[in-house]
Short mmCIF file of C-alpha atoms in Angstrom, two decimals:
data_model
loop_
_atom_site.label_atom_id
_atom_site.label_comp_id
_atom_site.label_asym_id
_atom_site.label_seq_id
_atom_site.Cartn_x
_atom_site.Cartn_y
_atom_site.Cartn_z
CA MET V 19 6.20 3.15 -11.82
CA GLN V 20 4.85 2.26 -15.26
CA THR V 21 3.00 4.76 -17.48
CA ASP V 22 -0.22 2.72 -17.30
CA ASP V 23 -0.17 3.00 -13.52
CA LEU V 24 0.26 6.78 -13.74
CA ASN V 25 -2.65 7.05 -16.17
CA LEU V 26 -4.88 5.00 -13.90
CA LYS V 27 -4.06 7.13 -10.88
CA SER V 28 -4.68 10.37 -12.76
CA GLN V 29 -8.17 9.33 -13.83
CA ARG V 30 -11.15 10.42 -11.73
CA PRO V 31 -12.67 7.35 -10.03
CA LEU V 32 -16.04 6.22 -11.31
CA PRO V 33 -19.13 6.89 -9.16
CA PRO V 34 -20.22 4.03 -6.85
CA LEU V 35 -22.27 1.46 -8.79
CA ASN V 36 -24.98 1.18 -6.12
CA ALA V 37 -25.41 4.96 -6.15
CA LEU V 38 -25.79 4.90 -9.94
CA ARG V 39 -28.36 2.12 -9.68
CA ALA V 40 -30.37 4.14 -7.17
CA PHE V 41 -30.10 7.25 -9.34
CA ASP V 42 -31.23 5.32 -12.44
CA ALA V 43 -34.20 3.87 -10.56
CA LEU V 44 -35.25 7.33 -9.34
CA ALA V 45 -34.98 8.82 -12.84
CA ARG V 46 -37.13 6.03 -14.32
CA CYS V 47 -39.65 5.65 -11.50
CA GLY V 48 -40.11 9.33 -10.71
CA SER V 49 -40.09 9.15 -6.91
CA LEU V 50 -37.98 7.93 -4.00
CA ARG V 51 -40.71 5.57 -2.85
CA ALA V 52 -41.13 3.93 -6.27
CA ALA V 53 -37.37 3.64 -6.70
CA ALA V 54 -37.04 2.02 -3.28
CA ILE V 55 -39.76 -0.51 -4.10
CA GLU V 56 -38.03 -1.45 -7.36
CA LEU V 57 -34.68 -1.88 -5.62
CA GLY V 58 -36.15 -3.71 -2.64
CA VAL V 59 -34.84 -1.24 -0.06
CA VAL V 60 -36.27 1.51 2.16
CA PRO V 61 -36.51 5.11 0.81
CA GLY V 62 -33.85 6.22 3.27
CA ALA V 63 -31.31 3.90 1.61
CA VAL V 64 -32.07 5.41 -1.78
CA ARG V 65 -31.75 8.91 -0.34
CA GLN V 66 -28.36 8.02 1.16
CA GLN V 67 -27.06 6.64 -2.16
CA LEU V 68 -28.20 9.77 -4.01
CA ALA V 69 -26.45 11.99 -1.47
CA SER V 70 -23.23 10.03 -1.96
CA LEU V 71 -23.53 10.48 -5.72
CA GLU V 72 -23.92 14.25 -5.40
CA GLU V 73 -20.95 14.32 -3.02
CA HIS V 74 -18.91 12.42 -5.61
CA PHE V 75 -19.64 14.99 -8.34
CA GLY V 76 -19.60 18.02 -6.09
CA PHE V 77 -22.83 19.54 -7.38
CA ALA V 78 -26.58 18.96 -7.16
CA LEU V 79 -28.22 16.33 -9.35
CA LEU V 80 -31.62 16.64 -7.67
CA ASP V 81 -33.95 19.51 -6.96
CA ARG V 82 -35.69 19.01 -3.62
CA GLN V 83 -38.73 21.23 -3.15
CA GLY V 84 -41.86 20.72 -1.09
CA GLY V 85 -41.14 17.06 -0.49
CA ARG V 86 -40.77 16.37 -4.21
CA VAL V 87 -37.53 15.29 -5.84
CA THR V 88 -36.87 16.17 -9.50
CA LEU V 89 -33.76 16.10 -11.65
CA THR V 90 -31.69 19.19 -12.31
CA PRO V 91 -30.49 19.75 -15.91
CA ALA V 92 -27.19 18.13 -14.96
CA GLY V 93 -29.08 15.26 -13.34
CA ARG V 94 -31.12 14.74 -16.50
CA ARG V 95 -27.96 14.52 -18.61
CA LEU V 96 -26.48 11.98 -16.21
CA ALA V 97 -29.73 10.00 -16.12
CA ASP V 98 -29.76 9.72 -19.91
CA ALA V 99 -26.17 8.50 -19.96
CA VAL V 100 -26.63 6.06 -17.07
CA GLY V 101 -29.80 4.63 -18.63
CA VAL V 102 -28.01 3.96 -21.91
CA ALA V 103 -24.97 2.50 -20.11
CA PHE V 104 -27.02 0.08 -18.03
CA ALA V 105 -28.98 -0.95 -21.13
CA ILE V 106 -25.74 -1.69 -23.01
CA VAL V 107 -24.36 -3.75 -20.11
CA SER V 108 -27.68 -5.60 -19.80
CA ARG V 109 -27.72 -6.45 -23.50
CA ALA V 110 -24.08 -7.57 -23.45
CA ALA V 111 -24.76 -9.80 -20.44
CA GLU V 112 -27.77 -11.27 -22.23
CA GLU V 113 -25.69 -12.05 -25.31
CA ILE V 114 -22.92 -13.66 -23.27
CA SER V 115 -25.34 -15.79 -21.26
CA SER V 116 -27.15 -16.87 -24.42
CA SER V 117 -23.96 -17.68 -26.35
CA GLY V 118 -24.70 -20.46 -28.81
CA SER V 119 -28.46 -19.93 -28.59
CA THR V 120 -30.95 -17.38 -29.87
CA VAL V 121 -30.08 -13.70 -29.47
CA ARG V 122 -32.93 -11.20 -29.21
CA LEU V 123 -32.64 -7.78 -30.86
CA ARG V 124 -35.06 -4.91 -30.22
CA LEU V 125 -35.47 -2.90 -33.42
CA GLY V 126 -37.37 0.37 -33.48
CA VAL V 127 -39.19 1.06 -36.77
CA PRO V 128 -41.38 4.12 -37.49
CA MET V 129 -45.08 3.52 -37.98
CA PRO V 130 -46.56 2.57 -40.39
CA MET V 131 -43.33 1.28 -41.99
CA ALA V 132 -43.15 -1.24 -39.14
CA SER V 133 -46.34 -3.01 -40.23
CA ALA V 134 -46.27 -2.28 -43.97
CA TRP V 135 -42.60 -2.96 -44.78
CA MET V 136 -40.69 -4.58 -41.91
CA MET V 137 -43.17 -7.15 -40.58
CA PRO V 138 -43.73 -8.82 -44.00
CA ARG V 139 -39.92 -9.30 -44.21
CA LEU V 140 -39.39 -10.52 -40.66
CA VAL V 141 -39.52 -14.23 -41.50
CA ALA V 142 -37.01 -13.74 -44.34
CA LEU V 143 -34.70 -11.84 -41.98
CA GLN V 144 -34.80 -14.50 -39.27
CA ASN V 145 -34.33 -17.29 -41.83
CA ALA V 146 -31.33 -15.48 -43.31
CA VAL V 147 -29.66 -14.82 -39.94
CA SER V 148 -29.69 -17.95 -37.81
CA GLY V 149 -29.86 -17.47 -34.06
CA LEU V 150 -31.27 -13.95 -34.34
CA GLU V 151 -34.74 -13.12 -33.08
CA VAL V 152 -35.91 -9.58 -33.84
CA ASP V 153 -38.60 -7.76 -31.88
CA ILE V 154 -40.14 -5.02 -34.04
CA VAL V 155 -41.02 -2.03 -31.86
CA PRO V 156 -43.20 0.62 -33.61
CA VAL V 157 -41.96 4.11 -32.75
CA ALA V 158 -42.89 7.69 -33.62
CA VAL V 159 -40.82 9.30 -36.35
CA ASN V 160 -39.48 11.95 -33.95
CA GLN V 161 -38.16 9.46 -31.37
CA SER V 162 -34.44 8.75 -31.04
CA LEU V 163 -32.26 6.14 -29.37
CA THR V 164 -31.62 8.65 -26.58
CA ASP V 165 -35.33 8.55 -25.79
CA MET V 166 -35.42 4.73 -25.79
CA PRO V 167 -32.50 3.07 -23.96
CA GLU V 168 -34.30 -0.29 -24.22
CA ILE V 169 -34.05 -0.23 -28.05
CA ASP V 170 -30.93 -1.77 -29.63
CA ALA V 171 -31.19 -0.17 -33.06
CA LEU V 172 -33.50 2.12 -34.98
CA ILE V 173 -34.56 2.42 -38.63
CA VAL V 174 -35.03 6.07 -39.60
CA GLY V 175 -36.13 7.98 -42.68
CA GLY V 176 -34.65 10.98 -44.43
CA GLU V 177 -35.99 13.53 -41.95
CA TYR V 178 -34.05 12.04 -39.00
CA ARG V 179 -30.80 13.69 -37.81
CA PRO V 180 -28.69 11.29 -35.69
CA LEU V 181 -26.82 12.68 -32.69
CA PRO V 182 -22.98 12.55 -32.58
CA ASP V 183 -22.90 9.39 -30.45
CA ILE V 184 -25.01 7.50 -33.02
CA THR V 185 -23.72 5.73 -36.12
CA ALA V 186 -25.99 5.48 -39.16
CA THR V 187 -25.81 3.25 -42.27
CA ALA V 188 -27.92 4.06 -45.33
CA PHE V 189 -29.44 0.93 -46.85
CA MET V 190 -32.41 1.95 -49.03
CA ASP V 191 -33.86 4.86 -50.97
CA ASP V 192 -36.55 6.90 -49.16
CA ARG V 193 -39.25 8.05 -51.57
CA PHE V 194 -42.46 9.83 -50.70
CA GLY V 195 -45.33 11.54 -52.50
CA PRO V 196 -49.09 12.27 -52.61
CA VAL V 197 -51.39 9.22 -52.71
CA LEU V 198 -55.13 8.71 -52.91
CA ALA V 199 -57.66 5.92 -53.36
CA ALA V 200 -57.26 4.12 -56.67
CA GLY V 201 -60.95 4.56 -57.50
CA GLN V 202 -60.61 8.33 -57.52
CA PRO V 203 -59.65 10.08 -60.77
CA ALA V 204 -56.17 11.53 -60.88
CA PRO V 205 -56.42 15.22 -60.01
CA ILE V 206 -55.18 17.73 -62.53
CA ASP V 207 -54.54 20.23 -59.78
CA LEU V 208 -54.09 19.57 -56.06
CA THR V 209 -56.08 22.71 -55.27
CA ASP V 210 -59.22 20.69 -56.07
CA MET V 211 -58.36 18.10 -53.38
CA THR V 212 -58.87 17.64 -49.65
CA ALA V 213 -55.47 17.33 -47.97
CA LEU V 214 -55.14 14.74 -45.20
CA VAL V 215 -52.41 15.94 -42.84
CA ALA V 216 -50.81 13.72 -40.18
CA ARG V 217 -49.96 15.78 -37.08
CA THR V 218 -46.87 13.64 -36.39
CA VAL V 219 -45.34 14.57 -39.78
CA PRO V 220 -47.02 17.86 -40.80
CA TYR V 221 -43.89 18.92 -42.69
CA LEU V 222 -44.14 16.17 -45.32
CA TRP V 223 -46.32 18.26 -47.61
CA ASP V 224 -43.89 21.21 -47.42
CA ASP V 225 -40.97 18.86 -48.04
CA TRP V 226 -42.66 17.35 -51.07
CA PHE V 227 -43.49 20.71 -52.66
CA ARG V 228 -39.92 21.87 -52.14
CA GLU V 229 -38.13 18.70 -53.28
CA SER V 230 -40.45 17.90 -56.20
CA GLY V 231 -40.26 21.39 -57.66
CA ASN V 232 -44.06 21.78 -57.54
CA PRO V 233 -45.23 25.17 -56.21
CA PRO V 234 -47.16 25.04 -52.91
CA VAL V 235 -50.95 25.19 -53.29
CA ARG V 236 -53.94 26.11 -51.20
CA PHE V 237 -56.01 22.95 -50.86
CA ARG V 238 -59.77 23.08 -51.18
CA LYS V 239 -59.91 21.66 -47.63
CA ARG V 240 -57.55 20.34 -44.95
CA ILE V 241 -58.32 17.53 -42.50
CA GLU V 242 -55.83 16.86 -39.69
CA VAL V 243 -55.52 13.44 -38.07
CA ASP V 244 -53.27 12.19 -35.31
CA ASP V 245 -50.77 10.14 -37.31
CA LEU V 246 -49.85 8.79 -40.73
CA THR V 247 -51.61 5.47 -40.17
CA LEU V 248 -54.95 7.30 -39.80
CA ALA V 249 -54.17 9.58 -42.75
CA LEU V 250 -53.56 6.54 -44.97
CA SER V 251 -56.76 4.89 -43.75
CA ALA V 252 -58.67 8.05 -44.62
CA ALA V 253 -57.05 8.14 -48.08
CA ARG V 254 -58.02 4.51 -48.73
CA SER V 255 -61.60 5.46 -47.88
CA GLY V 256 -61.57 8.19 -50.49
CA LEU V 257 -61.61 11.15 -48.07
CA GLY V 258 -58.75 12.93 -49.76
CA VAL V 259 -55.05 12.89 -50.64
CA THR V 260 -52.24 12.38 -48.17
CA ILE V 261 -48.48 12.35 -48.41
CA ALA V 262 -46.68 9.12 -47.55
CA PRO V 263 -43.37 7.25 -47.83
CA ALA V 264 -43.48 4.50 -50.48
CA THR V 265 -42.42 1.92 -47.87
CA SER V 266 -45.59 2.64 -45.88
CA ILE V 267 -47.87 1.76 -48.79
CA GLU V 268 -45.95 -1.00 -50.55
CA ALA V 269 -48.87 -3.45 -50.47
CA ASP V 270 -51.41 -0.70 -51.33
CA LEU V 271 -49.48 0.19 -54.48
CA ALA V 272 -49.04 -3.45 -55.48
CA SER V 273 -52.77 -4.16 -55.03
CA ALA V 274 -53.80 -0.86 -56.63
CA THR V 275 -55.65 0.19 -53.47
CA LEU V 276 -53.79 3.50 -53.61
CA HIS V 277 -52.11 5.25 -56.48
CA ALA V 278 -49.57 8.07 -56.76
CA PRO V 279 -50.54 10.26 -59.72
CA PHE V 280 -47.78 12.80 -59.02
CA GLY V 281 -45.06 10.19 -58.49
CA PHE V 282 -42.49 10.10 -55.73
CA VAL V 283 -39.40 12.09 -54.90
CA SER V 284 -36.34 10.79 -53.07
CA ARG V 285 -34.79 12.12 -49.91
CA PRO V 286 -30.99 12.52 -50.20
CA THR V 287 -30.09 10.48 -47.13
CA GLY V 288 -32.45 7.53 -47.61
CA TYR V 289 -33.40 5.01 -44.93
CA ARG V 290 -30.70 4.33 -42.37
CA LEU V 291 -30.02 1.82 -39.61
CA CYS V 292 -28.94 3.71 -36.49
CA CYS V 293 -27.26 2.31 -33.41
CA ARG V 294 -25.08 3.62 -30.61
CA ILE V 295 -21.41 3.75 -31.47
CA ALA V 296 -20.69 1.42 -28.54
CA ASP V 297 -23.02 -1.19 -30.13
CA ARG V 298 -21.79 -0.82 -33.72
CA ASP V 299 -19.76 -4.04 -33.80
CA ARG V 300 -22.17 -6.24 -31.85
CA LYS V 301 -22.82 -9.38 -33.91
CA PRO V 302 -26.65 -9.08 -33.97
CA ILE V 303 -26.51 -5.49 -35.19
CA ALA V 304 -23.78 -6.27 -37.72
CA ALA V 305 -25.91 -9.14 -39.06
CA LEU V 306 -29.00 -6.93 -39.27
CA ARG V 307 -26.99 -4.24 -41.07
CA THR V 308 -25.70 -6.77 -43.63
CA TRP V 309 -29.22 -8.09 -44.28
CA LEU V 310 -30.72 -4.61 -44.68
CA LEU V 311 -27.99 -3.61 -47.16
CA ALA V 312 -28.69 -6.75 -49.20
CA GLU V 313 -32.44 -6.12 -49.05
CA GLY V 314 -31.93 -2.53 -50.17
CA ARG V 315 -29.86 -3.68 -53.15
CA SER V 316 -32.49 -6.24 -54.13
CA LEU V 317 -35.12 -3.48 -54.24
CA GLU V 318 -33.17 -1.16 -56.52
CA GLY V 319 -35.25 -0.49 -59.61
CA LYS V 320 -38.38 -1.96 -58.00
CA LEU V 321 -39.40 1.10 -55.99
CA PRO V 322 -42.10 3.38 -57.39
CA SER V 323 -40.82 5.76 -60.04
CA ALA V 324 -39.88 9.26 -59.02
CA ALA V 325 -41.84 12.33 -60.04
CA VAL V 326 -40.87 13.94 -63.30
#
């Protein structure tokens, strides 16, 4: 008997595909009934497939209490892995079936970078990479690829920490700093200002004080808003000063709608393109990576100056 045959026999068999499909549907839909409707079967069939999956592993994946079915911690880990796996297979099948035609790539980009930086460059990207159609999906800065199995790749800033199964390529500097309406006089001291704080990135002010070398201050007033898009809108209206990445206000700086009297500081890691290791060599992602690296090089020396 050959070594390959021995290796195959020593490996634990994979779970039944139909059972994994039922489990994935339950995890996404949240109930047996909804999963059965999606799969086009009766709830009893879904229940039978789930039981076979638990029998295969030898431990519970579901917590059944009071007629409700929820995932155990082990079930949640499996659901995350199965969701990613099915998404990868689906994307690979889509690429194979569309060979020679347009390939669609779903790219997650944090707001407001998605609208302020990526969308204005989308035509240039698609002209540079023939046969690639990119869907820009705005995401929250704290979301990851694990949270979004439907996303192919993700652009992240310096505050993002990729998980071990994610590969990341830095392509551009990530600078951020305090900005306010251009019609307002430059403040001598931030203590005289109203701080506009985005709840999605409340740490940006602390990061800027630490990385710029400026001592933290007690603002005259603080106004909290839901996200950075609203904070920037409030700053444009003259309500106060907010902290923002330079990529989120590229057009505002060019048109002198906003100004940055204290300059910008750079994050060490910069902006990165993240994808799952299994997807690293897919042609659409490789093409996107190449274009982003070239775009980052073309912007060197053109970004706003750093704080001194």
